[in-house]
mmCIF file with all atom_site columns, N, CA, C and O in Angstrom:
data_model
loop_
_atom_site.group_PDB
_atom_site.id
_atom_site.type_symbol
_atom_site.label_atom_id
_atom_site.label_alt_id
_atom_site.label_comp_id
_atom_site.label_asym_id
_atom_site.label_entity_id
_atom_site.label_seq_id
_atom_site.pdbx_PDB_ins_code
_atom_site.Cartn_x
_atom_site.Cartn_y
_atom_site.Cartn_z
_atom_site.occupancy
_atom_site.B_iso_or_equiv
_atom_site.pdbx_formal_charge
_atom_site.auth_seq_id
_atom_site.auth_comp_id
_atom_site.auth_asym_id
_atom_site.auth_atom_id
_atom_site.pdbx_PDB_model_num
ATOM 1   N N  . UNK A 1 1  ? -0.855  -4.898  4.534   1.00 79.00 ? 1023 UNK A N  1
ATOM 2   C CA . UNK A 1 1  ? -1.042  -5.403  3.201   1.00 79.00 ? 1023 UNK A CA 1
ATOM 3   C C  . UNK A 1 1  ? -0.922  -4.218  2.250   1.00 79.00 ? 1023 UNK A C  1
ATOM 4   O O  . UNK A 1 1  ? -1.356  -3.115  2.571   1.00 79.00 ? 1023 UNK A O  1
ATOM 5   N N  . UNK A 1 2  ? -0.342  -4.432  1.114   1.00 80.00 ? 1024 UNK A N  1
ATOM 6   C CA . UNK A 1 2  ? -0.219  -3.391  0.097   1.00 80.00 ? 1024 UNK A CA 1
ATOM 7   C C  . UNK A 1 2  ? -1.365  -3.478  -0.901  1.00 80.00 ? 1024 UNK A C  1
ATOM 8   O O  . UNK A 1 2  ? -1.633  -4.545  -1.442  1.00 80.00 ? 1024 UNK A O  1
ATOM 9   N N  . UNK A 1 3  ? -2.047  -2.378  -1.105  1.00 85.00 ? 1025 UNK A N  1
ATOM 10  C CA . UNK A 1 3  ? -3.180  -2.350  -2.031  1.00 85.00 ? 1025 UNK A CA 1
ATOM 11  C C  . UNK A 1 3  ? -2.975  -1.229  -3.050  1.00 85.00 ? 1025 UNK A C  1
ATOM 12  O O  . UNK A 1 3  ? -2.288  -0.250  -2.769  1.00 85.00 ? 1025 UNK A O  1
ATOM 13  N N  . UNK A 1 4  ? -3.574  -1.349  -4.241  1.00 83.00 ? 1026 UNK A N  1
ATOM 14  C CA . UNK A 1 4  ? -3.449  -0.278  -5.230  1.00 83.00 ? 1026 UNK A CA 1
ATOM 15  C C  . UNK A 1 4  ? -4.196  0.976   -4.793  1.00 83.00 ? 1026 UNK A C  1
ATOM 16  O O  . UNK A 1 4  ? -5.087  0.930   -3.948  1.00 83.00 ? 1026 UNK A O  1
ATOM 17  N N  . UNK A 1 5  ? -3.835  2.086   -5.368  1.00 81.00 ? 1027 UNK A N  1
ATOM 18  C CA . UNK A 1 5  ? -4.439  3.368   -4.992  1.00 81.00 ? 1027 UNK A CA 1
ATOM 19  C C  . UNK A 1 5  ? -5.942  3.397   -5.264  1.00 81.00 ? 1027 UNK A C  1
ATOM 20  O O  . UNK A 1 5  ? -6.682  4.124   -4.597  1.00 81.00 ? 1027 UNK A O  1
ATOM 21  N N  . UNK A 1 6  ? -6.413  2.570   -6.173  1.00 85.00 ? 1028 UNK A N  1
ATOM 22  C CA . UNK A 1 6  ? -7.853  2.513   -6.459  1.00 85.00 ? 1028 UNK A CA 1
ATOM 23  C C  . UNK A 1 6  ? -8.639  1.974   -5.259  1.00 85.00 ? 1028 UNK A C  1
ATOM 24  O O  . UNK A 1 6  ? -9.860  2.100   -5.213  1.00 85.00 ? 1028 UNK A O  1
ATOM 25  N N  . UNK A 1 7  ? -7.949  1.387   -4.295  1.00 85.00 ? 1029 UNK A N  1
ATOM 26  C CA . UNK A 1 7  ? -8.594  0.908   -3.074  1.00 85.00 ? 1029 UNK A CA 1
ATOM 27  C C  . UNK A 1 7  ? -9.283  2.049   -2.325  1.00 85.00 ? 1029 UNK A C  1
ATOM 28  O O  . UNK A 1 7  ? -10.266 1.839   -1.616  1.00 85.00 ? 1029 UNK A O  1
ATOM 29  N N  . UNK A 1 8  ? -8.809  3.269   -2.484  1.00 84.00 ? 1030 UNK A N  1
ATOM 30  C CA . UNK A 1 8  ? -9.374  4.406   -1.756  1.00 84.00 ? 1030 UNK A CA 1
ATOM 31  C C  . UNK A 1 8  ? -10.854 4.607   -2.056  1.00 84.00 ? 1030 UNK A C  1
ATOM 32  O O  . UNK A 1 8  ? -11.593 5.114   -1.212  1.00 84.00 ? 1030 UNK A O  1
ATOM 33  N N  . UNK A 1 9  ? -11.300 4.184   -3.225  1.00 88.00 ? 1031 UNK A N  1
ATOM 34  C CA . UNK A 1 9  ? -12.728 4.277   -3.558  1.00 88.00 ? 1031 UNK A CA 1
ATOM 35  C C  . UNK A 1 9  ? -13.574 3.392   -2.647  1.00 88.00 ? 1031 UNK A C  1
ATOM 36  O O  . UNK A 1 9  ? -14.735 3.690   -2.396  1.00 88.00 ? 1031 UNK A O  1
ATOM 37  N N  . UNK A 1 10 ? -12.983 2.303   -2.173  1.00 85.00 ? 1032 UNK A N  1
ATOM 38  C CA . UNK A 1 10 ? -13.712 1.327   -1.364  1.00 85.00 ? 1032 UNK A CA 1
ATOM 39  C C  . UNK A 1 10 ? -13.299 1.361   0.103   1.00 85.00 ? 1032 UNK A C  1
ATOM 40  O O  . UNK A 1 10 ? -13.770 0.566   0.903   1.00 85.00 ? 1032 UNK A O  1
ATOM 41  N N  . UNK A 1 11 ? -12.403 2.262   0.475   1.00 86.00 ? 1033 UNK A N  1
ATOM 42  C CA . UNK A 1 11 ? -11.837 2.325   1.821   1.00 86.00 ? 1033 UNK A CA 1
ATOM 43  C C  . UNK A 1 11 ? -12.909 2.551   2.881   1.00 86.00 ? 1033 UNK A C  1
ATOM 44  O O  . UNK A 1 11 ? -13.739 3.440   2.768   1.00 86.00 ? 1033 UNK A O  1
ATOM 45  N N  . UNK A 1 12 ? -12.901 1.712   3.895   1.00 88.00 ? 1034 UNK A N  1
ATOM 46  C CA . UNK A 1 12 ? -13.814 1.824   5.023   1.00 88.00 ? 1034 UNK A CA 1
ATOM 47  C C  . UNK A 1 12 ? -12.962 1.988   6.286   1.00 88.00 ? 1034 UNK A C  1
ATOM 48  O O  . UNK A 1 12 ? -12.345 1.029   6.741   1.00 88.00 ? 1034 UNK A O  1
ATOM 49  N N  . UNK A 1 13 ? -12.899 3.194   6.878   1.00 88.00 ? 1035 UNK A N  1
ATOM 50  C CA . UNK A 1 13 ? -12.036 3.420   8.037   1.00 88.00 ? 1035 UNK A CA 1
ATOM 51  C C  . UNK A 1 13 ? -12.417 2.583   9.265   1.00 88.00 ? 1035 UNK A C  1
ATOM 52  O O  . UNK A 1 13 ? -11.606 2.408   10.163  1.00 88.00 ? 1035 UNK A O  1
ATOM 53  N N  . UNK A 1 14 ? -13.625 2.061   9.313   1.00 92.00 ? 1036 UNK A N  1
ATOM 54  C CA . UNK A 1 14 ? -14.024 1.194   10.422  1.00 92.00 ? 1036 UNK A CA 1
ATOM 55  C C  . UNK A 1 14 ? -13.444 -0.210  10.269  1.00 92.00 ? 1036 UNK A C  1
ATOM 56  O O  . UNK A 1 14 ? -13.341 -0.943  11.240  1.00 92.00 ? 1036 UNK A O  1
ATOM 57  N N  . UNK A 1 15 ? -13.072 -0.576  9.048   1.00 92.00 ? 1037 UNK A N  1
ATOM 58  C CA . UNK A 1 15 ? -12.566 -1.920  8.783   1.00 92.00 ? 1037 UNK A CA 1
ATOM 59  C C  . UNK A 1 15 ? -11.048 -1.943  8.608   1.00 92.00 ? 1037 UNK A C  1
ATOM 60  O O  . UNK A 1 15 ? -10.406 -2.915  8.988   1.00 92.00 ? 1037 UNK A O  1
ATOM 61  N N  . UNK A 1 16 ? -10.459 -0.865  8.048   1.00 90.00 ? 1038 UNK A N  1
ATOM 62  C CA . UNK A 1 16 ? -9.032  -0.851  7.762   1.00 90.00 ? 1038 UNK A CA 1
ATOM 63  C C  . UNK A 1 16 ? -8.361  0.379   8.349   1.00 90.00 ? 1038 UNK A C  1
ATOM 64  O O  . UNK A 1 16 ? -8.958  1.449   8.418   1.00 90.00 ? 1038 UNK A O  1
ATOM 65  N N  . UNK A 1 17 ? -7.106  0.201   8.738   1.00 90.00 ? 1039 UNK A N  1
ATOM 66  C CA . UNK A 1 17 ? -6.289  1.303   9.238   1.00 90.00 ? 1039 UNK A CA 1
ATOM 67  C C  . UNK A 1 17 ? -5.247  1.648   8.173   1.00 90.00 ? 1039 UNK A C  1
ATOM 68  O O  . UNK A 1 17 ? -4.577  0.770   7.644   1.00 90.00 ? 1039 UNK A O  1
ATOM 69  N N  . UNK A 1 18 ? -5.132  2.909   7.852   1.00 85.00 ? 1040 UNK A N  1
ATOM 70  C CA . UNK A 1 18 ? -4.159  3.386   6.880   1.00 85.00 ? 1040 UNK A CA 1
ATOM 71  C C  . UNK A 1 18 ? -2.807  3.473   7.577   1.00 85.00 ? 1040 UNK A C  1
ATOM 72  O O  . UNK A 1 18 ? -2.660  4.163   8.579   1.00 85.00 ? 1040 UNK A O  1
ATOM 73  N N  . UNK A 1 19 ? -1.790  2.763   7.058   1.00 84.00 ? 1041 UNK A N  1
ATOM 74  C CA . UNK A 1 19 ? -0.460  2.734   7.675   1.00 84.00 ? 1041 UNK A CA 1
ATOM 75  C C  . UNK A 1 19 ? 0.474   3.732   7.007   1.00 84.00 ? 1041 UNK A C  1
ATOM 76  O O  . UNK A 1 19 ? 1.186   4.463   7.675   1.00 84.00 ? 1041 UNK A O  1
ATOM 77  N N  . UNK A 1 20 ? 0.490   3.739   5.678   1.00 79.00 ? 1042 UNK A N  1
ATOM 78  C CA . UNK A 1 20 ? 1.378   4.662   4.977   1.00 79.00 ? 1042 UNK A CA 1
ATOM 79  C C  . UNK A 1 20 ? 1.442   4.373   3.492   1.00 79.00 ? 1042 UNK A C  1
ATOM 80  O O  . UNK A 1 20 ? 0.651   3.599   2.957   1.00 79.00 ? 1042 UNK A O  1
ATOM 81  N N  . UNK A 1 21 ? 2.393   4.985   2.853   1.00 77.00 ? 1043 UNK A N  1
ATOM 82  C CA . UNK A 1 21 ? 2.619   4.819   1.421   1.00 77.00 ? 1043 UNK A CA 1
ATOM 83  C C  . UNK A 1 21 ? 3.907   4.036   1.234   1.00 77.00 ? 1043 UNK A C  1
ATOM 84  O O  . UNK A 1 21 ? 4.907   4.329   1.892   1.00 77.00 ? 1043 UNK A O  1
ATOM 85  N N  . UNK A 1 22 ? 3.905   3.062   0.340   1.00 74.00 ? 1044 UNK A N  1
ATOM 86  C CA . UNK A 1 22 ? 5.055   2.168   0.224   1.00 74.00 ? 1044 UNK A CA 1
ATOM 87  C C  . UNK A 1 22 ? 6.345   2.914   -0.084  1.00 74.00 ? 1044 UNK A C  1
ATOM 88  O O  . UNK A 1 22 ? 7.388   2.586   0.452   1.00 74.00 ? 1044 UNK A O  1
ATOM 89  N N  . UNK A 1 23 ? 6.302   3.955   -0.916  1.00 63.00 ? 1045 UNK A N  1
ATOM 90  C CA . UNK A 1 23 ? 7.541   4.624   -1.273  1.00 63.00 ? 1045 UNK A CA 1
ATOM 91  C C  . UNK A 1 23 ? 8.095   5.450   -0.109  1.00 63.00 ? 1045 UNK A C  1
ATOM 92  O O  . UNK A 1 23 ? 9.273   5.745   -0.075  1.00 63.00 ? 1045 UNK A O  1
ATOM 93  N N  . UNK A 1 24 ? 7.253   5.802   0.843   1.00 62.00 ? 1046 UNK A N  1
ATOM 94  C CA . UNK A 1 24 ? 7.741   6.500   2.030   1.00 62.00 ? 1046 UNK A CA 1
ATOM 95  C C  . UNK A 1 24 ? 8.251   5.509   3.070   1.00 62.00 ? 1046 UNK A C  1
ATOM 96  O O  . UNK A 1 24 ? 9.223   5.776   3.763   1.00 62.00 ? 1046 UNK A O  1
ATOM 97  N N  . UNK A 1 25 ? 7.595   4.354   3.182   1.00 63.00 ? 1047 UNK A N  1
ATOM 98  C CA . UNK A 1 25 ? 8.019   3.336   4.137   1.00 63.00 ? 1047 UNK A CA 1
ATOM 99  C C  . UNK A 1 25 ? 9.299   2.641   3.695   1.00 63.00 ? 1047 UNK A C  1
ATOM 100 O O  . UNK A 1 25 ? 10.030  2.104   4.508   1.00 63.00 ? 1047 UNK A O  1
ATOM 101 N N  . UNK A 1 26 ? 9.578   2.649   2.388   1.00 61.00 ? 1048 UNK A N  1
ATOM 102 C CA . UNK A 1 26 ? 10.742  1.964   1.844   1.00 61.00 ? 1048 UNK A CA 1
ATOM 103 C C  . UNK A 1 26 ? 11.854  2.930   1.456   1.00 61.00 ? 1048 UNK A C  1
ATOM 104 O O  . UNK A 1 26 ? 12.610  2.673   0.532   1.00 61.00 ? 1048 UNK A O  1
ATOM 105 N N  . UNK A 1 27 ? 11.961  4.041   2.165   1.00 62.00 ? 1049 UNK A N  1
ATOM 106 C CA . UNK A 1 27 ? 12.957  5.051   1.817   1.00 62.00 ? 1049 UNK A CA 1
ATOM 107 C C  . UNK A 1 27 ? 14.368  4.476   1.703   1.00 62.00 ? 1049 UNK A C  1
ATOM 108 O O  . UNK A 1 27 ? 15.162  4.957   0.926   1.00 62.00 ? 1049 UNK A O  1
ATOM 109 N N  . UNK A 1 28 ? 14.683  3.447   2.495   1.00 60.00 ? 1050 UNK A N  1
ATOM 110 C CA . UNK A 1 28 ? 16.018  2.858   2.470   1.00 60.00 ? 1050 UNK A CA 1
ATOM 111 C C  . UNK A 1 28 ? 16.295  2.040   1.218   1.00 60.00 ? 1050 UNK A C  1
ATOM 112 O O  . UNK A 1 28 ? 17.438  1.751   0.893   1.00 60.00 ? 1050 UNK A O  1
ATOM 113 N N  . UNK A 1 29 ? 15.246  1.644   0.508   1.00 58.00 ? 1051 UNK A N  1
ATOM 114 C CA . UNK A 1 29 ? 15.446  0.852   -0.712  1.00 58.00 ? 1051 UNK A CA 1
ATOM 115 C C  . UNK A 1 29 ? 15.883  1.773   -1.844  1.00 58.00 ? 1051 UNK A C  1
ATOM 116 O O  . UNK A 1 29 ? 15.471  2.919   -1.909  1.00 58.00 ? 1051 UNK A O  1
ATOM 117 N N  . UNK A 1 30 ? 16.695  1.276   -2.752  1.00 55.00 ? 1052 UNK A N  1
ATOM 118 C CA . UNK A 1 30 ? 17.217  2.119   -3.832  1.00 55.00 ? 1052 UNK A CA 1
ATOM 119 C C  . UNK A 1 30 ? 16.163  2.821   -4.671  1.00 55.00 ? 1052 UNK A C  1
ATOM 120 O O  . UNK A 1 30 ? 16.275  3.991   -4.949  1.00 55.00 ? 1052 UNK A O  1
ATOM 121 N N  . UNK A 1 31 ? 15.103  2.121   -5.059  1.00 58.00 ? 1053 UNK A N  1
ATOM 122 C CA . UNK A 1 31 ? 14.097  2.761   -5.917  1.00 58.00 ? 1053 UNK A CA 1
ATOM 123 C C  . UNK A 1 31 ? 12.782  3.006   -5.188  1.00 58.00 ? 1053 UNK A C  1
ATOM 124 O O  . UNK A 1 31 ? 11.852  3.557   -5.747  1.00 58.00 ? 1053 UNK A O  1
ATOM 125 N N  . UNK A 1 32 ? 12.686  2.573   -3.928  1.00 54.00 ? 1054 UNK A N  1
ATOM 126 C CA . UNK A 1 32 ? 11.491  2.832   -3.131  1.00 54.00 ? 1054 UNK A CA 1
ATOM 127 C C  . UNK A 1 32 ? 10.227  2.173   -3.632  1.00 54.00 ? 1054 UNK A C  1
ATOM 128 O O  . UNK A 1 32 ? 9.141   2.642   -3.364  1.00 54.00 ? 1054 UNK A O  1
ATOM 129 N N  . UNK A 1 33 ? 10.353  1.052   -4.351  1.00 62.00 ? 1055 UNK A N  1
ATOM 130 C CA . UNK A 1 33 ? 9.170   0.356   -4.845  1.00 62.00 ? 1055 UNK A CA 1
ATOM 131 C C  . UNK A 1 33 ? 9.283   -1.131  -4.534  1.00 62.00 ? 1055 UNK A C  1
ATOM 132 O O  . UNK A 1 33 ? 10.367  -1.684  -4.490  1.00 62.00 ? 1055 UNK A O  1
ATOM 133 N N  . UNK A 1 34 ? 8.143   -1.760  -4.326  1.00 65.00 ? 1056 UNK A N  1
ATOM 134 C CA . UNK A 1 34 ? 8.122   -3.202  -4.130  1.00 65.00 ? 1056 UNK A CA 1
ATOM 135 C C  . UNK A 1 34 ? 8.441   -3.890  -5.447  1.00 65.00 ? 1056 UNK A C  1
ATOM 136 O O  . UNK A 1 34 ? 8.126   -3.382  -6.518  1.00 65.00 ? 1056 UNK A O  1
ATOM 137 N N  . UNK A 1 35 ? 9.042   -5.067  -5.347  1.00 70.00 ? 1057 UNK A N  1
ATOM 138 C CA . UNK A 1 35 ? 9.316   -5.873  -6.531  1.00 70.00 ? 1057 UNK A CA 1
ATOM 139 C C  . UNK A 1 35 ? 8.775   -7.274  -6.304  1.00 70.00 ? 1057 UNK A C  1
ATOM 140 O O  . UNK A 1 35 ? 8.817   -7.788  -5.189  1.00 70.00 ? 1057 UNK A O  1
ATOM 141 N N  . UNK A 1 36 ? 8.267   -7.866  -7.353  1.00 75.00 ? 1058 UNK A N  1
ATOM 142 C CA . UNK A 1 36 ? 7.797   -9.242  -7.337  1.00 75.00 ? 1058 UNK A CA 1
ATOM 143 C C  . UNK A 1 36 ? 8.538   -9.953  -8.451  1.00 75.00 ? 1058 UNK A C  1
ATOM 144 O O  . UNK A 1 36 ? 8.470   -9.545  -9.607  1.00 75.00 ? 1058 UNK A O  1
ATOM 145 N N  . UNK A 1 37 ? 9.274   -10.998 -8.087  1.00 83.00 ? 1059 UNK A N  1
ATOM 146 C CA . UNK A 1 37 ? 10.105  -11.730 -9.051  1.00 83.00 ? 1059 UNK A CA 1
ATOM 147 C C  . UNK A 1 37 ? 11.043  -10.790 -9.806  1.00 83.00 ? 1059 UNK A C  1
ATOM 148 O O  . UNK A 1 37 ? 11.254  -10.938 -11.000 1.00 83.00 ? 1059 UNK A O  1
ATOM 149 N N  . UNK A 1 38 ? 11.562  -9.786  -9.089  1.00 77.00 ? 1060 UNK A N  1
ATOM 150 C CA . UNK A 1 38 ? 12.520  -8.858  -9.684  1.00 77.00 ? 1060 UNK A CA 1
ATOM 151 C C  . UNK A 1 38 ? 11.910  -7.766  -10.547 1.00 77.00 ? 1060 UNK A C  1
ATOM 152 O O  . UNK A 1 38 ? 12.620  -6.924  -11.068 1.00 77.00 ? 1060 UNK A O  1
ATOM 153 N N  . UNK A 1 39 ? 10.591  -7.766  -10.699 1.00 79.00 ? 1061 UNK A N  1
ATOM 154 C CA . UNK A 1 39 ? 9.936   -6.750  -11.531 1.00 79.00 ? 1061 UNK A CA 1
ATOM 155 C C  . UNK A 1 39 ? 9.277   -5.705  -10.647 1.00 79.00 ? 1061 UNK A C  1
ATOM 156 O O  . UNK A 1 39 ? 8.598   -6.033  -9.673  1.00 79.00 ? 1061 UNK A O  1
ATOM 157 N N  . UNK A 1 40 ? 9.479   -4.429  -10.996 1.00 72.00 ? 1062 UNK A N  1
ATOM 158 C CA . UNK A 1 40 ? 8.850   -3.349  -10.244 1.00 72.00 ? 1062 UNK A CA 1
ATOM 159 C C  . UNK A 1 40 ? 7.348   -3.366  -10.465 1.00 72.00 ? 1062 UNK A C  1
ATOM 160 O O  . UNK A 1 40 ? 6.864   -3.592  -11.566 1.00 72.00 ? 1062 UNK A O  1
ATOM 161 N N  . UNK A 1 41 ? 6.626   -3.164  -9.392  1.00 69.00 ? 1063 UNK A N  1
ATOM 162 C CA . UNK A 1 41 ? 5.165   -3.124  -9.456  1.00 69.00 ? 1063 UNK A CA 1
ATOM 163 C C  . UNK A 1 41 ? 4.695   -1.719  -9.132  1.00 69.00 ? 1063 UNK A C  1
ATOM 164 O O  . UNK A 1 41 ? 5.446   -0.877  -8.684  1.00 69.00 ? 1063 UNK A O  1
ATOM 165 N N  . UNK A 1 42 ? 3.426   -1.483  -9.345  1.00 72.00 ? 1064 UNK A N  1
ATOM 166 C CA . UNK A 1 42 ? 2.864   -0.179  -9.038  1.00 72.00 ? 1064 UNK A CA 1
ATOM 167 C C  . UNK A 1 42 ? 3.036   0.132   -7.560  1.00 72.00 ? 1064 UNK A C  1
ATOM 168 O O  . UNK A 1 42 ? 3.052   -0.754  -6.723  1.00 72.00 ? 1064 UNK A O  1
ATOM 169 N N  . UNK A 1 43 ? 3.115   1.399   -7.239  1.00 74.00 ? 1065 UNK A N  1
ATOM 170 C CA . UNK A 1 43 ? 3.206   1.801   -5.842  1.00 74.00 ? 1065 UNK A CA 1
ATOM 171 C C  . UNK A 1 43 ? 1.919   1.424   -5.131  1.00 74.00 ? 1065 UNK A C  1
ATOM 172 O O  . UNK A 1 43 ? 0.852   1.375   -5.731  1.00 74.00 ? 1065 UNK A O  1
ATOM 173 N N  . UNK A 1 44 ? 2.048   1.171   -3.840  1.00 79.00 ? 1066 UNK A N  1
ATOM 174 C CA . UNK A 1 44 ? 0.923   0.678   -3.054  1.00 79.00 ? 1066 UNK A CA 1
ATOM 175 C C  . UNK A 1 44 ? 0.668   1.548   -1.832  1.00 79.00 ? 1066 UNK A C  1
ATOM 176 O O  . UNK A 1 44 ? 1.548   2.231   -1.326  1.00 79.00 ? 1066 UNK A O  1
ATOM 177 N N  . UNK A 1 45 ? -0.558  1.462   -1.335  1.00 83.00 ? 1067 UNK A N  1
ATOM 178 C CA . UNK A 1 45 ? -0.944  2.031   -0.064  1.00 83.00 ? 1067 UNK A CA 1
ATOM 179 C C  . UNK A 1 45 ? -0.895  0.871   0.928   1.00 83.00 ? 1067 UNK A C  1
ATOM 180 O O  . UNK A 1 45 ? -1.407  -0.209  0.635   1.00 83.00 ? 1067 UNK A O  1
ATOM 181 N N  . UNK A 1 46 ? -0.301  1.098   2.083   1.00 84.00 ? 1068 UNK A N  1
ATOM 182 C CA . UNK A 1 46 ? -0.199  0.040   3.074   1.00 84.00 ? 1068 UNK A CA 1
ATOM 183 C C  . UNK A 1 46 ? -1.329  0.211   4.089   1.00 84.00 ? 1068 UNK A C  1
ATOM 184 O O  . UNK A 1 46 ? -1.492  1.281   4.681   1.00 84.00 ? 1068 UNK A O  1
ATOM 185 N N  . UNK A 1 47 ? -2.106  -0.862  4.267   1.00 87.00 ? 1069 UNK A N  1
ATOM 186 C CA . UNK A 1 47 ? -3.233  -0.835  5.195   1.00 87.00 ? 1069 UNK A CA 1
ATOM 187 C C  . UNK A 1 47 ? -3.132  -2.007  6.151   1.00 87.00 ? 1069 UNK A C  1
ATOM 188 O O  . UNK A 1 47 ? -2.409  -2.970  5.910   1.00 87.00 ? 1069 UNK A O  1
ATOM 189 N N  . UNK A 1 48 ? -3.884  -1.923  7.232   1.00 90.00 ? 1070 UNK A N  1
ATOM 190 C CA . UNK A 1 48 ? -3.938  -2.993  8.217   1.00 90.00 ? 1070 UNK A CA 1
ATOM 191 C C  . UNK A 1 48 ? -5.398  -3.231  8.572   1.00 90.00 ? 1070 UNK A C  1
ATOM 192 O O  . UNK A 1 48 ? -6.151  -2.264  8.784   1.00 90.00 ? 1070 UNK A O  1
ATOM 193 N N  . UNK A 1 49 ? -5.795  -4.494  8.615   1.00 90.00 ? 1071 UNK A N  1
ATOM 194 C CA . UNK A 1 49 ? -7.169  -4.833  8.961   1.00 90.00 ? 1071 UNK A CA 1
ATOM 195 C C  . UNK A 1 49 ? -7.369  -4.632  10.458  1.00 90.00 ? 1071 UNK A C  1
ATOM 196 O O  . UNK A 1 49 ? -6.569  -5.095  11.261  1.00 90.00 ? 1071 UNK A O  1
ATOM 197 N N  . UNK A 1 50 ? -8.421  -3.930  10.842  1.00 89.00 ? 1072 UNK A N  1
ATOM 198 C CA . UNK A 1 50 ? -8.737  -3.748  12.258  1.00 89.00 ? 1072 UNK A CA 1
ATOM 199 C C  . UNK A 1 50 ? -9.461  -4.979  12.765  1.00 89.00 ? 1072 UNK A C  1
ATOM 200 O O  . UNK A 1 50 ? -10.264 -5.568  12.047  1.00 89.00 ? 1072 UNK A O  1
ATOM 201 N N  . UNK A 1 51 ? -9.188  -5.348  13.970  1.00 80.00 ? 1073 UNK A N  1
ATOM 202 C CA . UNK A 1 51 ? -9.826  -6.554  14.546  1.00 80.00 ? 1073 UNK A CA 1
ATOM 203 C C  . UNK A 1 51 ? -11.028 -6.194  15.371  1.00 80.00 ? 1073 UNK A C  1
ATOM 204 O O  . UNK A 1 51 ? -11.221 -5.179  15.855  1.00 80.00 ? 1073 UNK A O  1
#
């Protein structure tokens, strides 16, 4: 899941796993940013919920 950088204030390593940064994971994309309805959004931190 992509979350804003402000998520780091609430980050709990026992609950979430840090996967990477969206602009590094999307290197193949022209601008390296996620888009929603064609509009660029803020860069995100990619996390995964631990089970």
